[in-house]
Amino acid sequence: MKTNLKNKPANEPATPRHPRLISRGDGFDVIAIGKRPPIFDDLYIKLLGGSWKRMIGIMSVLYLTINLAFALAYLAIGDGLVNARHGSFQDAFFFSVQTLATIGYGSITPNGTVANLLVTLESMFGFAFYGVVTGLVFSKFSRPTARVLFSNKAIIGMHNGKPHFMLRMINERRNRIVDATAKMTLMRDEKTIEGSVMRRFYDLPLVRRDIPILRLSWTVMHLIDEHSPLYQMTTEKLQAVEAEIIISINGIDDTLSQNIHARHSYIADEIVCGAAFEDILHRRDDYVLEVRYDRFHNIKPS
């Protein structure tokens, strides 16, 4: 397999010519056009699957919005709050904060039926709001996740005298992933006889697809022979069909005893031919094994 990247420094980041179909974050980058935006559909799943920053931001906006709405309602009823300054939004807002959290310092109290009904309604909102937030935070903390680090580049190099597509992964946690299983898939565009362009998927058989324990690093390899979808593919051809190679790993977290998974992808500009990974494992004289994370992404000419 030939490439036009061999004259570039091995560790120089390449600028992708095609957009990545599988992002490094939340999965497929998809923009839905002509679909009615579901604002509240699967809101729990969206918050649970999103980032902490996004969830905290949405919860903060919702919290402030609820207190703002009730503060305006308290102001609208006139003198419904005892010991509050007349027309003071600040007093009404902080009274709403105390009511929503069921704090009740007692310096400001509701006066009249309407004010007490608003307090009752806000207390009900408070129970629901804090219940949802507590459930989201607990679910997010307790969700099993895999901290598997993948090499920035994939390489095509010789192994036992034959070309192989290789990438490297490592378990960043100090525990073990039991019965780790890897799967590699090639995605590329193909034109049918009718002229339509379709996205095709091809499994890339691995030299070894599973290991009993992933404690350190694992170099995943695919043999490039006449039966491989990568056979006689050049970098230009891979770029032309917007090829993307996806690697996914599944296993059981030894600490949590739950299934975990991770995935990564490489496009043509992230594949380096005629290269090899630098060694990251070194056994000292006292039989202690050193793992050089600072060399994990380093590659060298083969």
CSV table of C-alpha atoms in Angstrom, one decimal:
chain,number,residue,atom,x,y,z
A,1,MET,CA,0.0,0.0,0.0
A,2,LYS,CA,1.5,3.3,-1.1
A,3,THR,CA,1.0,6.7,0.6
A,4,ASN,CA,1.9,10.3,0.1
A,5,LEU,CA,2.5,10.7,3.9
A,6,LYS,CA,5.8,9.0,4.1
A,7,ASN,CA,7.7,12.3,3.5
A,8,LYS,CA,6.0,14.0,6.4
A,9,PRO,CA,7.4,13.8,10.0
A,10,ALA,CA,5.9,10.7,11.7
A,11,ASN,CA,4.3,12.7,14.5
A,12,GLU,CA,3.1,15.7,12.6
A,13,PRO,CA,-0.7,16.1,12.8
A,14,ALA,CA,-2.4,15.8,9.5
A,15,THR,CA,-5.3,18.0,8.4
A,16,PRO,CA,-8.2,15.7,7.4
A,17,ARG,CA,-9.4,16.2,3.9
A,18,HIS,CA,-12.8,14.7,4.6
A,19,PRO,CA,-15.1,15.2,7.7
A,20,ARG,CA,-15.1,12.4,10.2
A,21,LEU,CA,-18.3,10.5,10.3
A,22,ILE,CA,-17.6,9.2,13.8
A,23,SER,CA,-16.5,12.1,16.0
A,24,ARG,CA,-14.1,11.7,18.9
A,25,GLY,CA,-16.9,12.7,21.3
A,26,ASP,CA,-20.6,11.8,21.2
A,27,GLY,CA,-20.7,9.5,18.1
A,28,PHE,CA,-22.2,10.2,14.7
A,29,ASP,CA,-22.2,13.8,13.5
A,30,VAL,CA,-25.7,14.0,12.1
A,31,ILE,CA,-27.8,17.0,11.2
A,32,ALA,CA,-31.5,16.3,10.9
A,33,ILE,CA,-33.2,18.4,8.3
A,34,GLY,CA,-37.0,18.5,7.9
A,35,LYS,CA,-37.6,16.8,11.3
A,36,ARG,CA,-39.6,18.4,14.0
A,37,PRO,CA,-37.1,19.2,16.8
A,38,PRO,CA,-38.1,17.0,19.9
A,39,ILE,CA,-37.5,19.4,22.8
A,40,PHE,CA,-38.5,17.1,25.6
A,41,ASP,CA,-38.3,13.7,23.9
A,42,ASP,CA,-35.7,11.5,25.5
A,43,LEU,CA,-34.5,14.5,27.6
A,44,TYR,CA,-33.3,12.2,30.3
A,45,ILE,CA,-31.2,10.2,27.8
A,46,LYS,CA,-29.8,13.4,26.3
A,47,LEU,CA,-28.7,14.7,29.7
A,48,LEU,CA,-27.3,11.4,30.8
A,49,GLY,CA,-25.4,10.9,27.6
A,50,GLY,CA,-24.1,14.5,27.4
A,51,SER,CA,-21.1,16.0,29.0
A,52,TRP,CA,-21.0,17.2,32.6
A,53,LYS,CA,-20.7,20.8,31.4
A,54,ARG,CA,-23.8,20.5,29.3
A,55,MET,CA,-25.9,18.9,32.0
A,56,ILE,CA,-24.8,21.4,34.7
A,57,GLY,CA,-25.5,24.3,32.2
A,58,ILE,CA,-29.0,23.1,31.4
A,59,MET,CA,-29.8,22.4,35.1
A,60,SER,CA,-28.5,25.8,36.1
A,61,VAL,CA,-30.6,27.6,33.4
A,62,LEU,CA,-33.7,25.6,34.4
A,63,TYR,CA,-33.1,26.4,38.1
A,64,LEU,CA,-32.8,30.1,37.5
A,65,THR,CA,-35.8,30.1,35.2
A,66,ILE,CA,-38.0,28.4,37.8
A,67,ASN,CA,-37.0,30.9,40.5
A,68,LEU,CA,-37.4,33.8,38.1
A,69,ALA,CA,-40.9,32.7,37.1
A,70,PHE,CA,-42.0,32.4,40.7
A,71,ALA,CA,-40.3,35.6,41.8
A,72,LEU,CA,-42.4,37.4,39.1
A,73,ALA,CA,-45.5,35.6,40.3
A,74,TYR,CA,-44.9,36.8,43.9
A,75,LEU,CA,-44.4,40.4,42.7
A,76,ALA,CA,-47.6,40.2,40.7
A,77,ILE,CA,-49.8,39.5,43.7
A,78,GLY,CA,-48.6,42.7,45.4
A,79,ASP,CA,-48.1,42.5,49.2
A,80,GLY,CA,-48.1,38.8,49.3
A,81,LEU,CA,-44.8,38.5,51.2
A,82,VAL,CA,-44.5,39.7,54.8
A,83,ASN,CA,-41.3,41.6,55.6
A,84,ALA,CA,-40.3,41.9,51.9
A,85,ARG,CA,-39.7,45.3,50.5
A,86,HIS,CA,-42.5,46.5,48.3
A,87,GLY,CA,-41.8,45.8,44.7
A,88,SER,CA,-38.4,44.3,45.4
A,89,PHE,CA,-37.5,41.7,42.9
A,90,GLN,CA,-34.4,40.7,44.9
A,91,ASP,CA,-36.5,39.8,48.0
A,92,ALA,CA,-39.0,37.9,45.9
A,93,PHE,CA,-36.3,36.0,44.0
A,94,PHE,CA,-34.4,34.9,47.1
A,95,PHE,CA,-37.7,33.9,48.8
A,96,SER,CA,-38.3,31.7,45.8
A,97,VAL,CA,-34.9,30.2,46.2
A,98,GLN,CA,-35.6,29.4,49.9
A,99,THR,CA,-39.0,28.0,49.1
A,100,LEU,CA,-37.8,25.8,46.1
A,101,ALA,CA,-35.1,24.3,48.4
A,102,THR,CA,-37.5,24.0,51.3
A,103,ILE,CA,-35.1,26.1,53.5
A,104,GLY,CA,-37.6,28.5,55.0
A,105,TYR,CA,-35.5,30.9,57.1
A,106,GLY,CA,-38.6,32.6,58.2
A,107,SER,CA,-37.6,36.2,57.8
A,108,ILE,CA,-40.0,36.5,54.8
A,109,THR,CA,-43.3,34.6,54.9
A,110,PRO,CA,-46.3,34.3,52.6
A,111,ASN,CA,-49.4,36.3,53.3
A,112,GLY,CA,-52.8,35.4,52.0
A,113,THR,CA,-54.3,32.5,50.1
A,114,VAL,CA,-52.7,33.3,46.7
A,115,ALA,CA,-49.2,33.6,48.1
A,116,ASN,CA,-49.6,30.3,50.1
A,117,LEU,CA,-50.9,28.5,47.0
A,118,LEU,CA,-47.8,29.7,45.1
A,119,VAL,CA,-45.6,28.5,47.9
A,120,THR,CA,-47.3,25.1,47.7
A,121,LEU,CA,-46.9,24.9,44.0
A,122,GLU,CA,-43.3,25.9,44.1
A,123,SER,CA,-42.6,23.3,46.9
A,124,MET,CA,-44.0,20.6,44.6
A,125,PHE,CA,-41.7,21.9,41.8
A,126,GLY,CA,-38.8,21.8,44.2
A,127,PHE,CA,-39.4,18.1,45.1
A,128,ALA,CA,-39.5,17.1,41.5
A,129,PHE,CA,-36.6,19.2,40.4
A,130,TYR,CA,-34.2,18.1,43.1
A,131,GLY,CA,-35.3,14.5,42.6
A,132,VAL,CA,-34.5,14.6,38.9
A,133,VAL,CA,-31.1,16.3,39.5
A,134,THR,CA,-30.2,13.8,42.2
A,135,GLY,CA,-31.1,10.9,39.9
A,136,LEU,CA,-29.1,12.4,37.0
A,137,VAL,CA,-26.0,13.0,39.1
A,138,PHE,CA,-26.1,9.6,40.7
A,139,SER,CA,-26.7,7.8,37.3
A,140,LYS,CA,-23.9,9.8,35.7
A,141,PHE,CA,-21.4,8.9,38.5
A,142,SER,CA,-22.4,5.2,38.6
A,143,ARG,CA,-22.4,4.7,34.9
A,144,PRO,CA,-19.6,2.3,33.9
A,145,THR,CA,-17.2,3.8,31.4
A,146,ALA,CA,-14.0,2.7,29.8
A,147,ARG,CA,-10.9,4.8,29.8
A,148,VAL,CA,-9.1,3.2,26.8
A,149,LEU,CA,-6.5,5.4,25.1
A,150,PHE,CA,-6.1,4.9,21.3
A,151,SER,CA,-3.0,5.9,19.4
A,152,ASN,CA,-3.4,9.1,17.4
A,153,LYS,CA,-2.1,7.4,14.2
A,154,ALA,CA,-2.7,4.0,12.7
A,155,ILE,CA,0.2,2.5,10.8
A,156,ILE,CA,0.8,0.1,8.0
A,157,GLY,CA,4.0,-1.9,8.6
A,158,MET,CA,5.6,-5.2,8.2
A,159,HIS,CA,5.0,-8.0,10.7
A,160,ASN,CA,6.5,-11.4,10.1
A,161,GLY,CA,7.3,-10.3,6.6
A,162,LYS,CA,3.7,-9.3,5.7
A,163,PRO,CA,2.0,-5.9,5.6
A,164,HIS,CA,-0.4,-5.3,8.5
A,165,PHE,CA,-2.7,-2.5,9.4
A,166,MET,CA,-2.0,-1.7,13.1
A,167,LEU,CA,-3.1,0.5,15.9
A,168,ARG,CA,-2.4,0.6,19.6
A,169,MET,CA,-4.6,0.9,22.6
A,170,ILE,CA,-4.0,1.0,26.3
A,171,ASN,CA,-6.1,0.8,29.5
A,172,GLU,CA,-5.6,4.1,31.3
A,173,ARG,CA,-7.0,2.8,34.6
A,174,ARG,CA,-5.0,0.7,37.0
A,175,ASN,CA,-7.4,-2.2,36.8
A,176,ARG,CA,-8.1,-4.8,34.3
A,177,ILE,CA,-10.6,-5.2,31.4
A,178,VAL,CA,-11.5,-8.9,31.4
A,179,ASP,CA,-12.4,-10.8,28.1
A,180,ALA,CA,-11.6,-7.8,26.0
A,181,THR,CA,-12.9,-8.2,22.4
A,182,ALA,CA,-11.9,-5.9,19.5
A,183,LYS,CA,-13.7,-5.4,16.2
A,184,MET,CA,-12.5,-3.4,13.2
A,185,THR,CA,-14.7,-2.2,10.4
A,186,LEU,CA,-13.9,-0.2,7.2
A,187,MET,CA,-16.5,2.3,6.0
A,188,ARG,CA,-16.2,3.7,2.5
A,189,ASP,CA,-18.4,5.2,-0.3
A,190,GLU,CA,-19.2,3.0,-3.3
A,191,LYS,CA,-21.1,3.8,-6.5
A,192,THR,CA,-23.7,1.4,-7.6
A,193,ILE,CA,-24.5,0.5,-11.3
A,194,GLU,CA,-27.3,3.1,-11.2
A,195,GLY,CA,-24.9,5.8,-10.1
A,196,SER,CA,-26.1,6.1,-6.5
A,197,VAL,CA,-23.4,6.5,-3.8
A,198,MET,CA,-23.9,4.2,-0.8
A,199,ARG,CA,-21.9,3.8,2.4
A,200,ARG,CA,-20.6,0.3,2.6
A,201,PHE,CA,-19.2,-1.5,5.7
A,202,TYR,CA,-16.5,-4.2,5.5
A,203,ASP,CA,-15.3,-6.3,8.5
A,204,LEU,CA,-11.5,-6.3,8.8
A,205,PRO,CA,-10.5,-9.7,10.3
A,206,LEU,CA,-7.9,-9.3,13.1
A,207,VAL,CA,-4.9,-11.4,13.8
A,208,ARG,CA,-6.2,-11.7,17.3
A,209,ARG,CA,-9.6,-10.4,18.2
A,210,ASP,CA,-9.7,-11.0,21.9
A,211,ILE,CA,-7.5,-11.2,24.9
A,212,PRO,CA,-8.3,-12.6,28.4
A,213,ILE,CA,-7.0,-9.5,30.3
A,214,LEU,CA,-6.3,-6.0,29.0
A,215,ARG,CA,-4.0,-4.5,31.7
A,216,LEU,CA,-1.4,-2.8,29.7
A,217,SER,CA,-1.2,-2.1,25.9
A,218,TRP,CA,-2.6,-4.0,23.0
A,219,THR,CA,-1.5,-3.7,19.4
A,220,VAL,CA,-4.5,-4.7,17.2
A,221,MET,CA,-3.4,-6.0,13.7
A,222,HIS,CA,-5.2,-6.7,10.5
A,223,LEU,CA,-3.3,-8.7,7.8
A,224,ILE,CA,-3.4,-7.0,4.4
A,225,ASP,CA,-3.5,-9.8,1.8
A,226,GLU,CA,-5.5,-10.3,-1.4
A,227,HIS,CA,-8.6,-11.0,0.6
A,228,SER,CA,-8.4,-7.8,2.6
A,229,PRO,CA,-10.6,-4.8,1.7
A,230,LEU,CA,-7.4,-2.7,2.1
A,231,TYR,CA,-5.5,-4.7,-0.5
A,232,GLN,CA,-3.8,-2.4,-3.1
A,233,MET,CA,-5.6,0.6,-1.6
A,234,THR,CA,-3.5,3.8,-1.7
A,235,THR,CA,-3.9,6.9,0.4
A,236,GLU,CA,-5.4,8.7,-2.5
A,237,LYS,CA,-8.0,6.0,-3.1
A,238,LEU,CA,-8.9,5.9,0.6
A,239,GLN,CA,-9.4,9.7,0.6
A,240,ALA,CA,-11.5,9.5,-2.6
A,241,VAL,CA,-14.0,7.1,-1.1
A,242,GLU,CA,-13.9,8.9,2.3
A,243,ALA,CA,-12.8,5.8,4.0
A,244,GLU,CA,-12.9,5.5,7.8
A,245,ILE,CA,-11.7,2.6,9.8
A,246,ILE,CA,-13.5,2.1,13.1
A,247,ILE,CA,-12.1,0.1,16.0
A,248,SER,CA,-14.4,-0.9,18.9
A,249,ILE,CA,-13.6,-2.8,22.1
A,250,ASN,CA,-15.9,-4.5,24.6
A,251,GLY,CA,-15.1,-6.1,27.9
A,252,ILE,CA,-15.9,-6.4,31.5
A,253,ASP,CA,-14.5,-4.0,34.1
A,254,ASP,CA,-12.8,-6.0,36.7
A,255,THR,CA,-13.6,-3.5,39.5
A,256,LEU,CA,-17.3,-2.9,38.6
A,257,SER,CA,-18.0,-6.3,37.1
A,258,GLN,CA,-20.0,-4.5,34.4
A,259,ASN,CA,-19.7,-4.4,30.6
A,260,ILE,CA,-17.9,-1.4,29.1
A,261,HIS,CA,-17.0,-0.4,25.6
A,262,ALA,CA,-14.9,2.2,23.7
A,263,ARG,CA,-14.4,3.1,20.1
A,264,HIS,CA,-12.2,5.2,17.9
A,265,SER,CA,-11.8,5.8,14.2
A,266,TYR,CA,-9.1,6.7,11.7
A,267,ILE,CA,-9.4,8.4,8.3
A,268,ALA,CA,-6.9,8.2,5.5
A,269,ASP,CA,-4.8,11.2,6.7
A,270,GLU,CA,-4.3,9.4,10.0
A,271,ILE,CA,-2.8,6.3,8.5
A,272,VAL,CA,1.0,6.2,8.2
A,273,CYS,CA,2.7,3.7,5.9
A,274,GLY,CA,6.1,2.2,6.5
A,275,ALA,CA,6.1,2.9,10.2
A,276,ALA,CA,6.2,1.1,13.5
A,277,PHE,CA,5.2,2.0,17.0
A,278,GLU,CA,7.9,2.9,19.6
A,279,ASP,CA,8.3,0.5,22.5
A,280,ILE,CA,6.5,1.7,25.6
A,281,LEU,CA,7.1,-1.3,27.9
A,282,HIS,CA,10.4,-1.7,29.8
A,283,ARG,CA,11.2,-4.2,32.5
A,284,ARG,CA,13.8,-3.0,35.1
A,285,ASP,CA,16.4,-5.1,36.7
A,286,ASP,CA,14.2,-5.5,39.8
A,287,TYR,CA,11.4,-6.9,37.5
A,288,VAL,CA,9.2,-3.9,37.8
A,289,LEU,CA,7.5,-3.1,34.5
A,290,GLU,CA,7.5,0.5,33.4
A,291,VAL,CA,4.9,1.8,31.0
A,292,ARG,CA,6.0,5.0,29.0
A,293,TYR,CA,2.7,6.8,28.4
A,294,ASP,CA,4.7,9.8,27.1
A,295,ARG,CA,5.8,7.6,24.1
A,296,PHE,CA,2.4,6.0,23.5
A,297,HIS,CA,1.6,8.0,20.3
A,298,ASN,CA,5.2,7.9,19.0
A,299,ILE,CA,6.0,6.1,15.7
A,300,LYS,CA,9.2,5.5,13.8
A,301,PRO,CA,10.2,4.4,10.4
A,302,SER,CA,10.1,0.6,10.1
